[in-house]
Short mmCIF file of C-alpha atoms (C1' of nucleotides) in Angstrom, two decimals:
data_model
loop_
_atom_site.label_atom_id
_atom_site.label_comp_id
_atom_site.label_asym_id
_atom_site.label_seq_id
_atom_site.Cartn_x
_atom_site.Cartn_y
_atom_site.Cartn_z
CA MET A 170 8.18 -6.60 18.17
CA ARG A 171 8.41 -3.89 15.53
CA LEU A 172 6.07 -4.27 12.55
CA ALA A 173 6.06 -2.05 9.46
CA THR A 174 4.00 -1.72 6.29
CA TRP A 175 5.25 -0.02 3.13
CA ASN A 176 4.00 0.31 -0.42
CA VAL A 177 7.46 0.23 -2.02
CA ASN A 178 6.37 0.82 -5.66
CA SER A 179 8.77 -1.76 -7.13
CA LEU A 180 11.03 -3.80 -4.85
CA ARG A 181 13.67 -4.02 -7.56
CA ALA A 182 13.90 -0.23 -7.77
CA ARG A 183 13.83 0.13 -3.97
CA ILE A 184 15.75 -2.84 -2.51
CA GLY A 185 18.57 -0.65 -1.22
CA ARG A 186 16.14 1.66 0.56
CA VAL A 187 14.24 -1.30 2.00
CA GLU A 188 17.40 -2.81 3.47
CA ALA A 189 18.54 0.53 4.87
CA PHE A 190 15.09 1.13 6.36
CA CYS A 191 15.02 -2.29 8.07
CA GLU A 192 18.47 -1.73 9.52
CA ARG A 193 17.89 1.86 10.59
CA HIS A 194 14.70 1.10 12.50
CA ASP A 195 15.44 -2.48 13.61
CA ILE A 196 12.32 -3.79 11.85
CA ASP A 197 11.19 -7.34 12.77
CA VAL A 198 8.41 -7.77 10.22
CA LEU A 199 7.94 -5.73 7.04
CA ALA A 200 4.80 -6.05 4.91
CA MET A 201 5.29 -4.66 1.41
CA GLN A 202 2.87 -3.78 -1.38
CA GLU A 203 3.33 -3.06 -5.09
CA VAL A 204 6.49 -5.15 -5.13
CA LYS A 205 6.02 -5.63 -8.92
CA ALA A 206 8.32 -8.63 -8.87
CA THR A 207 8.51 -12.35 -8.32
CA TYR A 208 10.89 -13.85 -5.77
CA ASP A 209 13.58 -14.75 -8.32
CA GLN A 210 13.60 -11.22 -9.78
CA VAL A 211 14.62 -9.53 -6.55
CA PRO A 212 18.13 -9.44 -5.10
CA LEU A 213 17.19 -10.54 -1.60
CA MET A 214 20.66 -11.57 -0.42
CA GLY A 215 20.99 -8.31 1.47
CA LEU A 216 17.81 -8.91 3.39
CA ALA A 217 18.86 -12.53 4.01
CA ALA A 218 22.18 -11.32 5.38
CA LEU A 219 20.23 -9.10 7.76
CA GLY A 220 18.35 -12.16 8.99
CA TYR A 221 15.09 -11.88 7.07
CA ASP A 222 13.08 -14.58 5.37
CA VAL A 223 10.95 -13.26 2.52
CA ALA A 224 7.71 -14.50 0.96
CA ILE A 225 6.40 -12.83 -2.19
CA CYS A 226 2.98 -13.26 -3.73
CA GLY A 227 3.54 -11.21 -6.79
CA HIS A 228 3.16 -10.42 -10.40
CA GLY A 229 5.90 -8.81 -12.43
CA GLN A 230 3.82 -5.89 -13.56
CA TRP A 231 1.60 -3.66 -11.44
CA ASN A 232 1.19 -5.11 -8.00
CA GLY A 233 2.18 -7.94 -5.74
CA VAL A 234 2.64 -8.18 -1.98
CA ALA A 235 5.35 -9.54 0.27
CA ILE A 236 6.34 -10.16 3.89
CA ALA A 237 9.91 -10.02 5.22
CA SER A 238 10.36 -11.41 8.72
CA ARG A 239 13.27 -12.17 11.05
CA VAL A 240 11.02 -13.58 13.81
CA GLY A 241 9.72 -16.56 11.85
CA LEU A 242 7.76 -16.88 8.63
CA GLU A 243 5.32 -19.76 8.85
CA ASP A 244 2.03 -20.88 7.33
CA VAL A 245 2.38 -18.58 4.35
CA THR A 246 -0.96 -18.17 2.54
CA GLU A 247 -1.60 -16.36 -0.73
CA GLY A 248 -4.98 -14.66 -0.76
CA PHE A 249 -7.90 -15.53 1.50
CA PRO A 250 -11.02 -17.68 1.09
CA GLY A 251 -13.70 -15.93 -0.91
CA GLN A 252 -11.32 -13.40 -2.44
CA PRO A 253 -12.95 -12.27 -5.66
CA GLY A 254 -10.95 -12.83 -8.79
CA TRP A 255 -10.39 -10.47 -11.64
CA ALA A 256 -10.28 -11.27 -15.32
CA GLU A 257 -7.17 -9.22 -16.03
CA PRO A 258 -4.11 -11.35 -15.40
CA ALA A 259 -2.09 -8.40 -14.18
CA THR A 260 -4.33 -7.85 -11.18
CA ALA A 261 -5.22 -11.40 -10.22
CA GLU A 262 -4.09 -13.19 -7.06
CA ALA A 263 -1.47 -10.72 -5.94
CA ARG A 264 -3.16 -8.50 -3.39
CA ALA A 265 -2.90 -10.44 -0.13
CA ILE A 266 -0.31 -12.61 1.56
CA GLY A 267 -0.55 -13.85 5.13
CA ALA A 268 1.97 -15.47 7.45
CA SER A 269 2.58 -16.21 11.10
CA CYS A 270 5.44 -14.02 12.32
CA GLY A 271 6.55 -14.33 15.92
CA GLY A 272 3.11 -15.44 17.08
CA VAL A 273 1.21 -12.77 15.15
CA ARG A 274 -0.76 -13.47 12.01
CA VAL A 275 0.26 -10.72 9.61
CA TRP A 276 -1.62 -9.97 6.39
CA SER A 277 0.04 -7.72 3.83
CA LEU A 278 -2.86 -6.23 1.88
CA TYR A 279 -3.01 -4.19 -1.31
CA VAL A 280 -6.61 -3.08 -1.59
CA PRO A 281 -7.61 -2.49 -5.25
CA ASN A 282 -7.33 1.16 -6.29
CA GLY A 283 -10.75 1.27 -7.94
CA ARG A 284 -9.63 3.78 -10.58
CA LYS A 285 -12.93 5.77 -10.83
CA PRO A 286 -16.37 5.52 -9.22
CA HIS A 287 -18.63 3.70 -11.72
CA ASP A 288 -15.59 1.86 -13.12
CA ALA A 289 -15.76 -1.93 -12.93
CA HIS A 290 -12.56 -1.81 -10.86
CA TYR A 291 -14.45 0.20 -8.22
CA THR A 292 -17.10 -2.52 -7.98
CA TYR A 293 -14.30 -5.06 -7.71
CA LYS A 294 -12.70 -3.00 -4.92
CA LEU A 295 -15.90 -3.06 -2.82
CA ALA A 296 -16.38 -6.80 -3.43
CA TRP A 297 -12.76 -7.46 -2.45
CA MET A 298 -13.14 -5.49 0.79
CA ALA A 299 -16.40 -7.29 1.60
CA ALA A 300 -14.69 -10.65 1.09
CA LEU A 301 -11.82 -9.53 3.32
CA ARG A 302 -14.32 -8.61 6.06
CA GLU A 303 -15.92 -12.05 5.88
CA ALA A 304 -12.57 -13.82 6.10
CA ALA A 305 -11.28 -11.50 8.82
CA ARG A 306 -14.18 -12.34 11.16
CA ASP A 307 -12.60 -15.77 11.63
CA TRP A 308 -9.32 -14.20 12.80
CA LEU A 309 -10.78 -11.88 15.49
CA GLY A 310 -9.91 -14.26 18.33
CA THR A 311 -6.21 -14.58 17.52
CA PRO A 312 -3.45 -11.93 17.37
CA THR A 313 -3.95 -10.65 13.83
CA ALA A 314 -2.66 -7.56 12.01
CA LEU A 315 -4.31 -6.44 8.76
CA VAL A 316 -1.73 -4.07 7.32
CA GLY A 317 -1.12 -2.36 4.04
CA ASP A 318 -2.25 0.11 1.43
CA TRP A 319 -6.01 0.39 1.89
CA ASN A 320 -6.57 2.97 -0.87
CA VAL A 321 -9.24 4.55 1.36
CA CYS A 322 -9.20 7.91 3.17
CA PRO A 323 -11.47 7.26 6.18
CA THR A 324 -12.07 10.96 6.95
CA ASP A 325 -11.97 14.27 5.05
CA ASP A 326 -8.92 15.21 7.12
CA ASP A 327 -7.06 12.33 5.45
CA VAL A 328 -7.06 14.24 2.15
CA PHE A 329 -5.05 17.40 1.45
CA ASP A 330 -8.02 18.96 -0.37
CA ILE A 331 -11.32 17.12 -0.20
CA ALA A 332 -12.81 19.42 -2.86
CA GLN A 333 -10.43 17.90 -5.42
CA PHE A 334 -11.83 14.43 -4.63
CA ARG A 335 -15.51 15.17 -5.33
CA HIS A 336 -15.56 12.67 -8.20
CA SER A 337 -12.77 10.36 -7.07
CA THR A 338 -12.35 7.04 -5.38
CA HIS A 339 -10.79 6.69 -1.88
CA VAL A 340 -13.36 8.99 -0.21
CA THR A 341 -16.78 7.59 -1.21
CA PRO A 342 -19.26 6.56 1.51
CA GLU A 343 -19.14 2.96 0.25
CA GLU A 344 -15.36 2.68 0.57
CA ARG A 345 -15.40 4.33 3.99
CA ALA A 346 -18.19 1.99 5.11
CA ALA A 347 -16.21 -1.04 3.96
CA PHE A 348 -13.18 0.14 5.97
CA ALA A 349 -15.35 0.98 9.01
CA ALA A 350 -17.05 -2.43 8.88
CA LEU A 351 -13.84 -4.17 9.95
CA GLN A 352 -13.65 -1.87 12.96
CA GLU A 353 -17.32 -2.52 13.79
CA ASP A 354 -16.40 -6.21 13.90
CA GLY A 355 -13.69 -5.47 16.49
CA TYR A 356 -10.51 -4.56 14.62
CA VAL A 357 -8.75 -1.45 15.92
CA GLU A 358 -6.82 0.97 13.70
CA VAL A 359 -3.75 1.46 15.87
CA THR A 360 -1.59 3.99 13.98
CA ARG A 361 -3.72 7.15 13.97
CA PRO A 362 -3.48 7.92 17.73
CA TYR A 363 0.32 8.02 17.46
CA ALA A 364 0.76 9.08 13.82
CA PRO A 365 -2.10 11.22 12.47
CA GLY A 366 -0.27 12.49 9.36
CA TYR A 367 -0.33 11.48 5.72
CA THR A 368 1.35 8.32 4.39
CA TYR A 369 1.21 8.97 0.61
CA TRP A 370 2.11 11.91 -1.60
CA ASP A 371 1.74 11.89 -5.39
CA TYR A 372 5.00 12.17 -7.32
CA TYR A 373 3.99 15.17 -9.36
CA ARG A 374 3.43 18.83 -8.55
CA GLN A 375 5.83 18.56 -5.60
CA ARG A 376 3.09 17.20 -3.39
CA PHE A 377 5.52 15.97 -0.73
CA GLU A 378 7.37 19.25 -0.51
CA ARG A 379 4.04 21.03 0.04
CA ASP A 380 2.67 18.24 2.33
CA ARG A 381 -0.34 17.68 0.10
CA GLY A 382 -0.89 13.98 0.73
CA LEU A 383 -3.31 11.24 1.71
CA LYS A 384 -3.61 8.94 4.69
CA ILE A 385 -4.29 5.51 3.18
CA ASP A 386 -1.82 3.11 4.87
CA PHE A 387 -3.16 1.58 8.08
CA VAL A 388 -2.69 -1.21 10.61
CA LEU A 389 -5.83 -2.93 11.92
CA ALA A 390 -5.22 -5.04 15.02
CA SER A 391 -7.56 -7.76 16.31
CA PRO A 392 -8.85 -7.44 19.91
CA PRO A 393 -6.11 -9.68 21.38
CA LEU A 394 -3.40 -7.71 19.57
CA ALA A 395 -4.60 -4.09 19.85
CA PRO A 396 -3.75 -3.62 23.58
CA ARG A 397 -0.17 -4.72 22.86
CA VAL A 398 0.53 -1.66 20.68
CA THR A 399 2.81 0.87 22.41
CA GLY A 400 3.48 3.32 19.59
CA ALA A 401 3.54 4.07 15.89
CA PHE A 402 5.12 6.49 13.46
CA VAL A 403 5.28 7.38 9.78
CA ASP A 404 8.86 7.56 8.47
CA ARG A 405 8.48 10.60 6.23
CA ASP A 406 12.22 10.65 5.53
CA GLU A 407 11.71 7.58 3.29
CA ARG A 408 9.41 9.66 1.06
CA ASP A 409 11.84 12.59 0.92
CA PRO A 410 13.68 12.77 -2.43
CA ALA A 411 16.44 14.69 -0.66
CA GLN A 412 17.21 11.75 1.66
CA GLY A 413 18.43 8.20 1.10
CA GLN A 414 19.77 6.48 -2.02
CA GLY A 415 17.86 6.76 -5.30
CA SER A 416 14.29 7.86 -5.87
CA PRO A 417 11.71 7.29 -3.11
CA SER A 418 8.43 5.39 -3.28
CA ASP A 419 5.32 7.58 -3.33
CA HIS A 420 4.38 6.01 0.04
CA ALA A 421 6.16 6.38 3.37
CA PRO A 422 6.48 3.33 5.65
CA VAL A 423 4.26 3.06 8.74
CA VAL A 424 5.87 1.48 11.81
CA VAL A 425 4.08 -0.05 14.82
CA ASP A 426 5.63 -1.25 18.09
CA LEU A 427 4.13 -4.22 19.98
CA VAL A 428 4.93 -5.79 23.33
"C1'" DA B 212 -11.06 19.65 -17.41
"C1'" DT B 213 -6.27 18.53 -17.74
"C1'" DG B 214 -1.55 17.33 -16.67
"C1'" DG B 215 2.07 16.57 -13.78
"C1'" DT B 216 6.05 11.98 -12.26
"C1'" DG B 217 7.74 7.40 -11.70
"C1'" DG B 218 7.54 2.35 -12.50
"C1'" DG B 219 6.53 -1.40 -15.14
"C1'" DG B 220 6.31 -3.91 -19.45
"C1'" DT B 221 6.76 -2.88 -25.08
"C1'" DC B 222 5.94 1.96 -26.94
"C1'" DC B 223 1.34 2.48 -23.58
"C1'" DC B 224 -0.68 1.21 -19.05
"C1'" DC B 225 -1.04 1.98 -14.25
"C1'" DA B 226 -0.63 4.39 -9.78
#
DNA sequence: ATGGTGGGGTCCCCA
């Protein structure tokens, strides 16, 4: 089974690229983040014609998550127990969707950005990740994949210039500890051994062209699932403005193969 | 310390 995760930065603006990506790589399950759309807003006929069922847990503005699957899409759940809410309607209830796909429980996750350390959104980010850890403990015994945009750089090597992030989110000890805690519980980050490179490059200052990016998109596999991983890669071509139709997302998709 | 680009919704917020 081939599983992918991709922060698409608007599914409406990117539907053509998403369909081409699924076809080109023979994707079975695609977890998407920042879809910025509800189900009825997106022309999904193309994906349906390719054999995919789609579930969207989304808001029309700044975020929203989705799962497209052609190996079954069952027991769809929006959010997880204990997920902290947020007063702003634009950010509420649209950061996690889970479903059973071909015998694997897949969670498409959009971890809050946090904006700035000391910002209330940063506190919310840490609370959200702590709640995810608590919920994820219950899924350790079954084949589970926690995939998505984690908005955390686990090591200094995951940032093009750590000096520029002295006063930024994504690299603080607290965020790194929250990401590491899931691995201490038994989840295994399965992409890095096969695909150590960046997954995100800012739009401005030609960051992609100069390979000045971040590694923030990951796949955490539960103990029963981790040994089934046979490979992974980052499809940098999908971030390349010179390739494909229309403008790219600022994230590249991450693909994982499972037996 | 700031601004650069792209995507939303209403002319400004968010990544």
